Short mmCIF file of C-alpha atoms and ligand atoms in Angstrom, two decimals:
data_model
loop_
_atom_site.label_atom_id
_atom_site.label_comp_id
_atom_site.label_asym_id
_atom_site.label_seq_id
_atom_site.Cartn_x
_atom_site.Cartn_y
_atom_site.Cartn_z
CA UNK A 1 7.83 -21.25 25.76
CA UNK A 2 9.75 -21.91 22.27
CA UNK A 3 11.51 -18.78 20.85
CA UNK A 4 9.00 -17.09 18.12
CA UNK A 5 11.27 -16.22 15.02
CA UNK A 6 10.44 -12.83 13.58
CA UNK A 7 11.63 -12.11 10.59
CA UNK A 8 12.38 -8.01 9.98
CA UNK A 9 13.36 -6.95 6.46
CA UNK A 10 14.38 -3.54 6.69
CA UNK A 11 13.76 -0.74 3.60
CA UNK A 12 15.05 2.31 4.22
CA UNK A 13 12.68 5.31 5.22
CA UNK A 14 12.47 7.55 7.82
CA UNK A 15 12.77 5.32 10.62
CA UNK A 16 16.18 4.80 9.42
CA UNK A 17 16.93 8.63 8.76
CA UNK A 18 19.41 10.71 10.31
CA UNK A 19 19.48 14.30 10.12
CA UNK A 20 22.29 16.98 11.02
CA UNK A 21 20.96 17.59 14.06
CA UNK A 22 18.35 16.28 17.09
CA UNK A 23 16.22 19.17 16.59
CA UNK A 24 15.58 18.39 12.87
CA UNK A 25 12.53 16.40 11.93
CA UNK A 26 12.54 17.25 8.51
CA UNK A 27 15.52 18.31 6.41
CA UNK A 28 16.90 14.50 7.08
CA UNK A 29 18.13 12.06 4.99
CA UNK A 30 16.01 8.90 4.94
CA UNK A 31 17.13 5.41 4.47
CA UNK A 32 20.25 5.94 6.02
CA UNK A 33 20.77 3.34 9.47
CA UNK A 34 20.35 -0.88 8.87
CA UNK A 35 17.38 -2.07 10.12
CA UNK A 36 20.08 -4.25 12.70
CA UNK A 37 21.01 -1.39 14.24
CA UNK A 38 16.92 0.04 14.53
CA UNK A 39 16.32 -2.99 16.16
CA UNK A 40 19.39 -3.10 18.81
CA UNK A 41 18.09 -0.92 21.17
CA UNK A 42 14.81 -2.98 21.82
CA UNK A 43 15.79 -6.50 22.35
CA UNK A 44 16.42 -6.47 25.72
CA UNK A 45 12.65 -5.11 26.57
CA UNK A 46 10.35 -7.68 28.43
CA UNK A 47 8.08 -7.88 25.95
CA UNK A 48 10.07 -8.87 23.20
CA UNK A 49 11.31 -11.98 25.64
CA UNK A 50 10.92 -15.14 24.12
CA UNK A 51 11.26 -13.43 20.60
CA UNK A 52 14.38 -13.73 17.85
CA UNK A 53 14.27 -11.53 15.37
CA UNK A 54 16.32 -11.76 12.20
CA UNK A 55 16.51 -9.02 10.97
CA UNK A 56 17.25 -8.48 6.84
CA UNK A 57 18.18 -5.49 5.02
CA UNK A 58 16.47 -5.68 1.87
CA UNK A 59 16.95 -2.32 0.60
CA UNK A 60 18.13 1.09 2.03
CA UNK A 61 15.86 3.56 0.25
CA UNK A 62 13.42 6.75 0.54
CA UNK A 63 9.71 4.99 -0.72
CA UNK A 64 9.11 7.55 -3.12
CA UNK A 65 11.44 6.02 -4.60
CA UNK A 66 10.02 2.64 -4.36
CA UNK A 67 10.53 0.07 -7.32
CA UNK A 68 9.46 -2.81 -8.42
CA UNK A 69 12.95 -5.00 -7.92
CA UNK A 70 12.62 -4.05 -4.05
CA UNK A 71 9.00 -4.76 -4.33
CA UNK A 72 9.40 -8.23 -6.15
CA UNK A 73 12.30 -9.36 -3.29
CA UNK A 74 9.68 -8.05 -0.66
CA UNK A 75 7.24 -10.53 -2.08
CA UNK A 76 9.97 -13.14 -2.05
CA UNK A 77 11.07 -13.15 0.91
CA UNK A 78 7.08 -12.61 2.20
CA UNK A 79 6.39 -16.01 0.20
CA UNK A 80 9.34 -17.86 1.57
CA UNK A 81 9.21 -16.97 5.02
CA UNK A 82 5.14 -17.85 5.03
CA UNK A 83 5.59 -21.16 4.09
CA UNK A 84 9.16 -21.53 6.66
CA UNK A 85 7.85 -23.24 9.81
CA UNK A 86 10.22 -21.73 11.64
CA UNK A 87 9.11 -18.00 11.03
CA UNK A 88 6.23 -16.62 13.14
CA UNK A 89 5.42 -13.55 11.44
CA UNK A 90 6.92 -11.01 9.50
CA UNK A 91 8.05 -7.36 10.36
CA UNK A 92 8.45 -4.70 7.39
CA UNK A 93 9.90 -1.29 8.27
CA UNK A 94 9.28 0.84 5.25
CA UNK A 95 9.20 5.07 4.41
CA UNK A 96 5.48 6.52 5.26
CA UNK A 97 5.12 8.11 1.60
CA UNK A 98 4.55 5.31 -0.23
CA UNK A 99 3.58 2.46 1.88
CA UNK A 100 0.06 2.71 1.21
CA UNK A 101 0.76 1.43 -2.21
CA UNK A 102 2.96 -1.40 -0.48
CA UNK A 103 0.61 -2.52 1.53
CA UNK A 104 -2.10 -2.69 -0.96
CA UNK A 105 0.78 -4.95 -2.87
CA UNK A 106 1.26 -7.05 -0.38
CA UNK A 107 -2.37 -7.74 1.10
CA UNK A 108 -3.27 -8.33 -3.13
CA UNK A 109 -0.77 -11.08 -3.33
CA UNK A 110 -0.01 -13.06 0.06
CA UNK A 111 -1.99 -15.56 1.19
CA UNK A 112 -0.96 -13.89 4.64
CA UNK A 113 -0.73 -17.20 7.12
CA UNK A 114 1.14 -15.54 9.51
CA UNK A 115 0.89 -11.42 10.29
CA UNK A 116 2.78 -9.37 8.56
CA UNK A 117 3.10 -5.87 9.77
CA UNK A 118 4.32 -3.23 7.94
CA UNK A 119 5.89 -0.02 10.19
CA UNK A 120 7.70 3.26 9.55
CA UNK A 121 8.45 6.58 11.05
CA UNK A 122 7.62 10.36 10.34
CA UNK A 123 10.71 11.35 12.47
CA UNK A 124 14.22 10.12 11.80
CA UNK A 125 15.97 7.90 13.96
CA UNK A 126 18.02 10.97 15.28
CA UNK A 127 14.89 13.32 16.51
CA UNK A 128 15.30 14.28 20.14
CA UNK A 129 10.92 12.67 20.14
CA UNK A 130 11.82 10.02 17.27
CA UNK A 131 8.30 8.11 16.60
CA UNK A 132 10.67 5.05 15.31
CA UNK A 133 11.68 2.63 18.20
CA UNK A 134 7.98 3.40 19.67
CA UNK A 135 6.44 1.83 16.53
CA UNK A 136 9.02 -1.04 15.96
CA UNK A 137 8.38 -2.49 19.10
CA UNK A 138 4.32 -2.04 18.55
CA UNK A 139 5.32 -3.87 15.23
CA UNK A 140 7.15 -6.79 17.12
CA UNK A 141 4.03 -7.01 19.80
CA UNK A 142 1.56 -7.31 17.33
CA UNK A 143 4.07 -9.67 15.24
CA UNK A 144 4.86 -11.51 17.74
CA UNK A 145 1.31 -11.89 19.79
CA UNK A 146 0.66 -14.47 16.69
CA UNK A 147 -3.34 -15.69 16.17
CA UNK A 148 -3.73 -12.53 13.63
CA UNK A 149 -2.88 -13.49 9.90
CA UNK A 150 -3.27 -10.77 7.69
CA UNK A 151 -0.96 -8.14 6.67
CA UNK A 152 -1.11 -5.05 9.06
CA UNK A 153 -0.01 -1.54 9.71
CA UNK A 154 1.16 -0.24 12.78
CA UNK A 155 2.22 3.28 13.55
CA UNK A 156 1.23 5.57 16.42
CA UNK A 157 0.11 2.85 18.61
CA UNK A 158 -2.88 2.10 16.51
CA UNK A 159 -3.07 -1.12 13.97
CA UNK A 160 -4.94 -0.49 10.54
CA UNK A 161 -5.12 -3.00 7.83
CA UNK A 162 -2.77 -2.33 5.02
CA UNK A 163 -5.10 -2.74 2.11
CA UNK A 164 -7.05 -0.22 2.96
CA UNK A 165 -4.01 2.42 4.96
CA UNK A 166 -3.77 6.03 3.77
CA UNK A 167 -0.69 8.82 4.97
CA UNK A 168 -3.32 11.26 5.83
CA UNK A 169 -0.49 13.99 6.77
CA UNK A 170 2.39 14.72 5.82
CA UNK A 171 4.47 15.95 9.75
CA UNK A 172 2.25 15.27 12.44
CA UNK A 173 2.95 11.73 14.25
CA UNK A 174 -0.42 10.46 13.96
CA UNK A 175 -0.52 10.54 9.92
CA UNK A 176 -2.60 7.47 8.75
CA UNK A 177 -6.37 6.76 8.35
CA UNK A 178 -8.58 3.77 6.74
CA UNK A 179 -11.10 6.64 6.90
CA UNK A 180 -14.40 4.51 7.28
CA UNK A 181 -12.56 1.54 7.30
CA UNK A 182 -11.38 2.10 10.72
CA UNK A 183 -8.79 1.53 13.30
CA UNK A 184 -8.80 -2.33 13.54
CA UNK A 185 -6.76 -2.19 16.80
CA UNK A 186 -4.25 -0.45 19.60
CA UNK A 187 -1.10 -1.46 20.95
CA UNK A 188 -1.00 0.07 24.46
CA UNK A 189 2.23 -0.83 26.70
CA UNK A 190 3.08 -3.73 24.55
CA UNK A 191 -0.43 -5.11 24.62
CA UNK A 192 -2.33 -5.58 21.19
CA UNK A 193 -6.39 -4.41 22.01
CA UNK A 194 -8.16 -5.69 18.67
CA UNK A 195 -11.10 -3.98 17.93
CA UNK A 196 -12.12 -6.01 14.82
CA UNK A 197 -12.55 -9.28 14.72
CA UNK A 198 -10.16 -11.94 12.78
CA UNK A 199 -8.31 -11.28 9.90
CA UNK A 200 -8.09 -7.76 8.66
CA UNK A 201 -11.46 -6.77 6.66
CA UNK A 202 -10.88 -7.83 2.91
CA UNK A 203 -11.06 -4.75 0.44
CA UNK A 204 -14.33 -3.86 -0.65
CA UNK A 205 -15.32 -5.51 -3.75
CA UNK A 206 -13.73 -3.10 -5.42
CA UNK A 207 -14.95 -3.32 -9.28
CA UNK A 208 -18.03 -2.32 -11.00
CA UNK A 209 -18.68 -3.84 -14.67
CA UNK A 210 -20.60 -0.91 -16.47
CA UNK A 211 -21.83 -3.68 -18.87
CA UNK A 212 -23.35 -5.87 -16.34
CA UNK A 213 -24.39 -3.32 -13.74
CA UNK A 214 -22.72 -6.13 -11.37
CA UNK A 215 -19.58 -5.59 -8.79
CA UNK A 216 -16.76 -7.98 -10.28
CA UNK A 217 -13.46 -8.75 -8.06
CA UNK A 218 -10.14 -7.17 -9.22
CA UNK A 219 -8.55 -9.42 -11.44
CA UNK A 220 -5.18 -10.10 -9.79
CA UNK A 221 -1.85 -11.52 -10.95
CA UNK A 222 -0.37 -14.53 -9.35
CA UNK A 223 2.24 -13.85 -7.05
CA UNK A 224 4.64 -16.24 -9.25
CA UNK A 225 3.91 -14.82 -12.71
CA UNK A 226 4.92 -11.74 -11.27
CA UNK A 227 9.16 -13.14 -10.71
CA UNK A 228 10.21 -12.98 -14.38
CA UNK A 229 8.85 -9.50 -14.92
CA UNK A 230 11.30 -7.01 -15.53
CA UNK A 231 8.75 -4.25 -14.73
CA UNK A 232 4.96 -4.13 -14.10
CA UNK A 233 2.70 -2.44 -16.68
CA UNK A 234 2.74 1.37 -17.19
CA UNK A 235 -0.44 2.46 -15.61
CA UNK A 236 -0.73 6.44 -14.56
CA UNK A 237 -3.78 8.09 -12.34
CA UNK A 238 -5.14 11.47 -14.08
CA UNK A 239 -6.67 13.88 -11.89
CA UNK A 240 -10.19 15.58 -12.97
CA UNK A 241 -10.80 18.94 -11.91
CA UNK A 242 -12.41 22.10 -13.34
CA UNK A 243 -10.82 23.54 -16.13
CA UNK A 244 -9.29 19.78 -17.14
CA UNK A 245 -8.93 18.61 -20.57
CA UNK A 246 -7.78 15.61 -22.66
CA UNK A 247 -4.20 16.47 -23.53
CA UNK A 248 -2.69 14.94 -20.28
CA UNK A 249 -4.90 11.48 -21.71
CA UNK A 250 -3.59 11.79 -25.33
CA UNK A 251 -0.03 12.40 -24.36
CA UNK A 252 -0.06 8.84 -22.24
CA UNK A 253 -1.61 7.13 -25.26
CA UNK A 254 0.68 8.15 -27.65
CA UNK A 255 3.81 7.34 -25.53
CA UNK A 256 2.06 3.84 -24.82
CA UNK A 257 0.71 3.78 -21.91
CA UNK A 258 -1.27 0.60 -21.01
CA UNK A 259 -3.90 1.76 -18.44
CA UNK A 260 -5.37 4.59 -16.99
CA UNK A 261 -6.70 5.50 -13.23
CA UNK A 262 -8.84 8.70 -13.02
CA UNK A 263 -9.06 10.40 -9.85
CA UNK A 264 -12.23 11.62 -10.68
CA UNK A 265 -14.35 14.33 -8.56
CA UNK A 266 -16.77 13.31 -6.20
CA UNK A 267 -18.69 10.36 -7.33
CA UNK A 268 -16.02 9.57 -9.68
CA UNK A 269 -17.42 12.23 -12.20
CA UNK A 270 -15.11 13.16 -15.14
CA UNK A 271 -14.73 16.89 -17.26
CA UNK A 272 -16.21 16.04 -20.35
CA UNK A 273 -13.46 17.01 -22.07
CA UNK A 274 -11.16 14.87 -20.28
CA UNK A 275 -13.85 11.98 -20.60
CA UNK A 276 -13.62 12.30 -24.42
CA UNK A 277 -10.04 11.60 -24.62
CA UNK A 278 -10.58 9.16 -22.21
CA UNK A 279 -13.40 7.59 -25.01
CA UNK A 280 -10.66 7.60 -27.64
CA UNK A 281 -7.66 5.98 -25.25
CA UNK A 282 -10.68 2.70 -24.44
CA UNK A 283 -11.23 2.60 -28.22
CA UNK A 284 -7.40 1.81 -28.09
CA UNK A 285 -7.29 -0.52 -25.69
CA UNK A 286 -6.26 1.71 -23.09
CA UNK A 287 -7.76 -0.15 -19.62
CA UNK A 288 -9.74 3.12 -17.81
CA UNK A 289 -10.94 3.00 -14.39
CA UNK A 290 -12.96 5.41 -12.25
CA UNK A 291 -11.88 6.32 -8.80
CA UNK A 292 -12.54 9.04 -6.50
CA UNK A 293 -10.36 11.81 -5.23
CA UNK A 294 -12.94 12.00 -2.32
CA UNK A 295 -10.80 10.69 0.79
CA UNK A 296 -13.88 8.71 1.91
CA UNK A 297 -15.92 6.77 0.42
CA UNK A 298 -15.42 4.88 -2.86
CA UNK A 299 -17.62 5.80 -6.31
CA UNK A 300 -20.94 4.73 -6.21
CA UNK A 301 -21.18 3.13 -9.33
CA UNK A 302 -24.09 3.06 -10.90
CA UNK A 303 -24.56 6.71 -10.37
CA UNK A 304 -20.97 7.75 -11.89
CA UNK A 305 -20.98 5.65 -14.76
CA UNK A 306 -23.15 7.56 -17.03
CA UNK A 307 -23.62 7.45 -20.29
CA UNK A 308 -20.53 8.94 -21.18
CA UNK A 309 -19.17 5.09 -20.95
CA UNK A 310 -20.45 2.59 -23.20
CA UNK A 311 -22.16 -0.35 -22.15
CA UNK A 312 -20.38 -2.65 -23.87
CA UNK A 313 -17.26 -1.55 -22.58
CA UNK A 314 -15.78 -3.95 -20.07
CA UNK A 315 -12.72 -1.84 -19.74
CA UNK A 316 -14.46 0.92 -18.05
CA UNK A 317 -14.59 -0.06 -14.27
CA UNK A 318 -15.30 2.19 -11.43
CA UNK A 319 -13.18 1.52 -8.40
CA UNK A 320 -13.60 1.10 -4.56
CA UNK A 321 -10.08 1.92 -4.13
CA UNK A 322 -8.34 5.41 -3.58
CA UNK A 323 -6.26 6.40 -6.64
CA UNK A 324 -2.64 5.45 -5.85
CA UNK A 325 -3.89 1.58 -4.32
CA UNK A 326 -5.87 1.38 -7.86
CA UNK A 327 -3.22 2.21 -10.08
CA UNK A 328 -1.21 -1.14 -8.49
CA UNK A 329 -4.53 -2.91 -8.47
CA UNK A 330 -4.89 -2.27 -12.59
CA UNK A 331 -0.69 -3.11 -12.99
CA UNK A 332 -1.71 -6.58 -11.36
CA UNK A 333 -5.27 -7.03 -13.06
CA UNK A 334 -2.99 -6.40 -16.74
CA UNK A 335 -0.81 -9.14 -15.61
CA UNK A 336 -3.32 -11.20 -14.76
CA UNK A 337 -5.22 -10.36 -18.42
CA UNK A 338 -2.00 -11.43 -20.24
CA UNK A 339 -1.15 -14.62 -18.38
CA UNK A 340 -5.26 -15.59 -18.56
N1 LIG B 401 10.26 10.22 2.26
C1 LIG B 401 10.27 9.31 3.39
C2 LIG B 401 9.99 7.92 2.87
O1 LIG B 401 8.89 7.69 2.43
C3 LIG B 401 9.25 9.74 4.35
C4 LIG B 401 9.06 8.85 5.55
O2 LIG B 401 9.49 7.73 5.64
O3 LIG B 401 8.39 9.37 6.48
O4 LIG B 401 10.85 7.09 2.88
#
């Protein structure tokens, strides 16, 4: 059998943390080993025979401290290595706290070919039980087991797809959901058992046009217009909760902020006296979109867009996505409005 290239860029994280001591699984410092060294320890397992991984240290950081340079060389070297014949798939290892909104940026914009799989840690690489190693090589397997495109995350022996990934906890191994979505497959001594068929399931349309009454796609920016950037457009969630008001709302406007994502309560319902300011921000040209802060689910639109929203107002969306993957999806749908 030819060697199957694998190509691992490494970010930083806790897979690559090290603490003071093996008992410590928090108190570490993340982002702290090369991804070469993460991956030394595996290469001589059986499964992995017949793979060559080259492995790429893109960036050595803790994801909540993700930005957009790392993100736009992630892209790159996705985009390159998808159309390189010589690379099978792709492995990402990346910190847990942010990767949801990774791997919504990453599903949005590759035309995923091969797999890419996306993998972190909640322990550091020095735990006496680290989750790291275990994952990596579930990441390899499923990289390297080929006839899945899409762009995938593994962690805890279970494969989700990355769109739709949440961190559901914030110490326990097990620490991601799809919720509803589901588990889309297991990795169980080194063998990948899918339990969805083909490529991973494609985000639910997320959009609905208060105008039309009709669910509209995301509008999202072209991976190239995306290179020349020097930073994507400033776009913060809001949270709605009792006792909210509109200063939060008129503070963003006034410092210029482009769009808005409201985490709104249960069907993506708003205070009215945050939903006033938010009024005045639209009338500015301030792009406002409904989410939920339910964990499952996604707003049923027609029941959460009341009146409060005007009809003609195509800037007031409700959203299928959970706050934090919306708030990239409107950064990418304002690129996409300036370059259309
Ligand atoms: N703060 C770390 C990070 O996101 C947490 C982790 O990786 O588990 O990089």
């Amino acid at each position: 059998m030819s060697e199957r290239k694998i190509l691992l860029l490494g970010t930083g994280g806790t897979i690559a943390g090290k603490a003071q001591d093996a008992a410590q699984a928090v108190g570490y410092r993340a982002a702290e080993i090369g991804v070469a060294e993460l991956i030394g320890g595996l290469l001589g397992i059986k499964a992995l025979e017949g793979v060559m991984v080259e492995a790429v240290q893109l960036a050595q950081v803790d994801s909540k401290d993700m930005n957009w340079s790392i993100w736009r060389s992630l892209l790159a070297q996705c985009l390159s290595a998808m159309d390189d014949p010589q690379v099978h798939a792709i492995v990402i290892t990346h910190g847990t706290d942010t990767l949801e909104e990774t791997g919504w940026f990453l599903a949005a914009l590759l035309e995923a070919r091969k797999p890419v799989v996306l993998t972190c840690a909640m322990r550091p690489a020095t735990a006496l039980l680290s989750d790291g190693p275990q994952n990596l090589l579930d990441s390899l397997c499923v990289a390297a087991s080929g006839g899945r495109p899409g762009v995938w995350f593994v962690a805890a022996g279970k494969v989700f797809a990355a769109e739709s990934v949440q961190k559901v906890h914030p110490y326990r191994l097990d620490a991601f959901s799809s919720y509803e979505l589901g588990v889309c497959g297991f990795v169980e001594e080194q063998t990948v058992r899918w339990c969805s068929a083909g490529m991973p399931p494609r985000m639910p349309v997320p959009l609905h046009d208060a105008s039309s009454g009709r669910a509209v796609q995301v509008p999202v920016a072209s991976a190239s217009s995306l290179f020349d950037l020097e930073a994507l457009p400033w776009v913060e969630v809001v949270f709605s909760a009792a006792l909210a008001d509109g200063r939060q709302v008129e503070a963003l406007v006034a410092a210029g902020v482009r769009g808005i994502v409201v985490a709104g309560s249960g069907n993506a319902s708003v205070h009215e006296q945050l939903e006033a300011a938010l009024s005045e921000a639209r009338k500015r040209g301030v792009w406002v979109w409904y989410a939920s802060r339910c964990l499952e689910g996604v707003p049923v639109a027609g029941r959460c867009l009341g009146p409060a929203i005007s009809e003609s107002d195509h800037q007031a969306l409700a959203i299928g996505l959970v706050p934090s993957k919306a708030r990239i999806a409107m950064m990418l749908g304002l690129v996409a409005r300036e370059a259309g």
